[in-house]
Coordinates of C-alpha atoms in Angstrom, one line a residue:
M1 CA -182.3 -60.6 85.8
R2 CA -184.6 -58.7 83.6
D3 CA -183.7 -57.6 80.1
W4 CA -181.9 -54.2 80.0
K5 CA -184.5 -52.9 77.5
V6 CA -187.3 -53.5 79.9
I7 CA -185.4 -51.7 82.7
L8 CA -184.6 -48.8 80.3
L9 CA -188.2 -48.5 79.2
L10 CA -189.4 -48.5 82.8
G11 CA -186.8 -45.9 83.6
C12 CA -188.0 -43.6 80.8
F13 CA -191.6 -43.8 82.0
A14 CA -190.5 -43.3 85.6
L15 CA -188.3 -40.3 84.8
Q16 CA -191.2 -38.6 82.9
L17 CA -193.5 -39.5 85.8
V18 CA -191.2 -37.9 88.3
I19 CA -190.7 -34.8 86.1
N20 CA -194.5 -34.3 85.8
L21 CA -195.1 -34.9 89.5
V22 CA -192.5 -32.2 90.3
F23 CA -193.3 -29.8 87.5
Y24 CA -197.1 -30.5 87.2
G25 CA -197.5 -27.4 84.9
F26 CA -195.1 -28.9 82.4
P27 CA -197.8 -30.3 80.1
A28 CA -199.7 -27.0 79.9
I29 CA -196.5 -25.4 78.5
L30 CA -196.0 -28.4 76.2
F31 CA -199.5 -28.1 74.7
S32 CA -199.5 -24.3 74.6
A33 CA -196.4 -24.5 72.4
I34 CA -197.8 -27.3 70.2
V35 CA -201.1 -25.6 69.5
P36 CA -200.7 -22.8 66.8
E37 CA -201.3 -19.3 68.1
S38 CA -204.1 -18.7 65.6
L39 CA -205.9 -21.8 66.8
Y40 CA -205.2 -21.4 70.6
P41 CA -208.0 -18.9 71.3
K42 CA -210.6 -21.3 69.8
I43 CA -209.4 -24.4 71.6
A44 CA -207.8 -23.1 74.8
W45 CA -210.8 -24.5 76.8
S46 CA -209.7 -28.0 75.8
L47 CA -206.2 -27.8 77.3
P48 CA -207.1 -29.9 80.4
F49 CA -208.6 -32.5 78.1
L50 CA -205.6 -32.6 75.8
I51 CA -203.3 -33.1 78.8
F52 CA -205.5 -35.9 80.2
A53 CA -205.7 -37.6 76.8
Y54 CA -201.9 -37.4 76.5
F55 CA -201.3 -39.1 79.8
L56 CA -204.0 -41.7 79.0
L57 CA -201.7 -42.8 76.2
A58 CA -199.0 -43.6 78.7
I59 CA -201.5 -45.3 81.0
A60 CA -202.8 -47.5 78.1
S61 CA -199.3 -48.3 77.0
L62 CA -198.2 -49.4 80.5
Y63 CA -201.5 -51.4 80.9
Y64 CA -201.0 -53.3 77.6
L65 CA -197.2 -53.8 78.2
G66 CA -197.5 -55.2 81.7
I67 CA -200.9 -55.8 83.2
S68 CA -202.8 -57.2 80.2
P69 CA -199.9 -58.2 77.9
R70 CA -200.7 -57.2 74.4
L71 CA -197.3 -55.9 73.3
E72 CA -198.3 -54.5 69.9
R73 CA -201.1 -52.4 71.4
G74 CA -198.8 -51.2 74.2
R75 CA -196.1 -50.3 71.7
L76 CA -198.6 -48.3 69.6
F77 CA -199.9 -46.3 72.6
G78 CA -196.4 -45.9 74.0
S79 CA -195.1 -44.7 70.6
A80 CA -197.9 -42.1 70.4
Y81 CA -197.1 -40.9 73.9
F82 CA -193.4 -40.7 73.4
V83 CA -193.7 -39.1 69.9
I84 CA -196.0 -36.4 71.1
G85 CA -193.7 -35.7 74.0
S86 CA -190.6 -35.6 71.9
L87 CA -192.1 -33.4 69.2
G88 CA -193.6 -31.0 71.8
S89 CA -190.4 -30.8 73.8
A90 CA -188.3 -30.1 70.7
W91 CA -190.8 -27.4 69.7
V92 CA -190.7 -25.7 73.1
I93 CA -186.9 -25.9 73.1
S94 CA -186.7 -24.3 69.7
T95 CA -189.1 -21.5 70.5
I96 CA -187.8 -20.4 73.9
S97 CA -186.5 -16.9 73.2
S98 CA -185.4 -15.7 76.6
V99 CA -185.9 -17.5 79.8
E100 CA -185.2 -16.3 83.3
T101 CA -184.1 -19.7 84.4
P102 CA -182.2 -22.3 82.5
L103 CA -184.2 -25.0 84.3
L104 CA -187.0 -25.0 81.7
P105 CA -184.9 -25.9 78.7
I106 CA -183.1 -28.5 80.8
V107 CA -186.3 -30.2 81.8
F108 CA -187.7 -30.1 78.3
G109 CA -184.3 -31.5 77.1
V110 CA -184.5 -34.4 79.5
W111 CA -188.1 -35.0 78.5
L112 CA -187.0 -35.0 74.8
I113 CA -184.1 -37.4 75.4
S114 CA -186.2 -39.8 77.6
S115 CA -188.9 -39.8 74.9
L116 CA -186.5 -40.7 72.2
V117 CA -184.8 -43.4 74.3
G118 CA -188.3 -44.6 75.3
I119 CA -189.3 -45.1 71.7
A120 CA -186.2 -47.1 71.0
A121 CA -186.6 -49.3 74.1
L122 CA -190.3 -49.8 73.4
W123 CA -189.6 -51.4 70.0
L124 CA -186.5 -53.3 71.0
M125 CA -187.9 -55.0 74.1
E126 CA -189.2 -58.5 73.5
E127 CA -190.9 -59.4 76.8
K128 CA -193.7 -57.9 78.8
L129 CA -193.1 -55.4 81.6
P130 CA -193.4 -56.7 85.2
A131 CA -197.0 -56.3 86.3
L132 CA -196.4 -54.7 89.7
P133 CA -194.2 -51.8 88.5
A134 CA -196.6 -51.3 85.5
A135 CA -199.6 -51.2 87.8
V136 CA -197.9 -48.7 90.2
M137 CA -197.0 -46.4 87.3
V138 CA -200.5 -46.6 85.9
A139 CA -201.8 -45.4 89.2
L140 CA -199.2 -42.7 89.5
F141 CA -199.7 -41.5 85.9
G142 CA -203.4 -41.3 86.6
I143 CA -202.8 -39.1 89.7
S144 CA -200.3 -37.0 87.7
A145 CA -202.8 -36.6 84.8
L146 CA -205.5 -35.4 87.1
I147 CA -203.2 -32.9 88.8
S148 CA -201.9 -31.6 85.5
A149 CA -205.3 -31.3 84.0
A150 CA -206.8 -29.6 87.0
T151 CA -204.0 -27.1 87.2
A152 CA -204.2 -26.5 83.5
Q153 CA -207.7 -25.1 84.1
W154 CA -206.2 -22.0 85.8
V155 CA -203.9 -21.5 82.8
V156 CA -207.0 -21.5 80.5
A157 CA -208.9 -19.1 82.8
D158 CA -205.9 -16.8 83.0
Y159 CA -205.5 -16.9 79.2
Y160 CA -209.1 -15.8 78.7
V161 CA -208.8 -13.0 81.3
H162 CA -205.7 -11.8 79.4
A163 CA -207.4 -12.1 76.0
G164 CA -210.6 -10.3 77.4
S165 CA -208.5 -7.5 78.7
G166 CA -206.9 -6.8 75.3
I167 CA -203.6 -8.5 76.1
P168 CA -203.4 -11.2 73.4
E169 CA -200.6 -13.2 75.0
N170 CA -201.0 -16.7 76.3
A171 CA -200.8 -16.8 80.1
T172 CA -198.2 -19.5 79.9
A173 CA -196.1 -17.3 77.8
V174 CA -192.8 -18.9 78.7
V175 CA -192.5 -19.2 74.9
G176 CA -193.2 -16.2 72.8
H177 CA -192.8 -12.5 73.5
P178 CA -193.4 -11.1 77.0
V179 CA -195.9 -8.4 77.5
E180 CA -194.5 -5.3 79.0
V181 CA -196.6 -3.9 81.8
P182 CA -195.9 -0.4 83.0
P183 CA -194.9 -0.1 86.6
P184 CA -197.6 1.1 89.1
N185 CA -197.7 4.8 89.8
F186 CA -197.5 5.3 93.6
T187 CA -197.4 9.1 93.6
N188 CA -199.7 10.7 96.1
S189 CA -202.1 13.0 94.3
S190 CA -203.6 14.6 97.5

């Protein structure tokens, strides 16, 4: 039987993979919260690239931990992936002011916990990951990264539409203050 730390690490990667496949807009919220509001208008166009680079860290970690075993490289890439995920999740959780659904803080809380457990498992494990599960997760993380990066593009376009119309709020404003839009006037003037 495999070492429990290997199973725990694979479980953390798998849990985050499932979360991102189900909630593929999750990384856009994560990076929208991490990037300071003063800097966001200047680099909003790079959001899809940031998301893709973030998931490349997970892909590189899984590759070096299982497919081409270089455990130290895999640990470094995995640590960067999990640290960014845990810091971003903690930041989003701390900045959520009012949310219509409690699902968002729950998902970010699960991501935070799985990132922290993933860091611990990453540095405690002593053997390489099984190559087949690592290869499957590399492929699925690649698909997930492409979907998340592609869908983040509409967030960027929507942000620039809002910014161009004089509404300075981020289109992914799950965090921050909501913009109040007056209700439409349907009175008949004829």
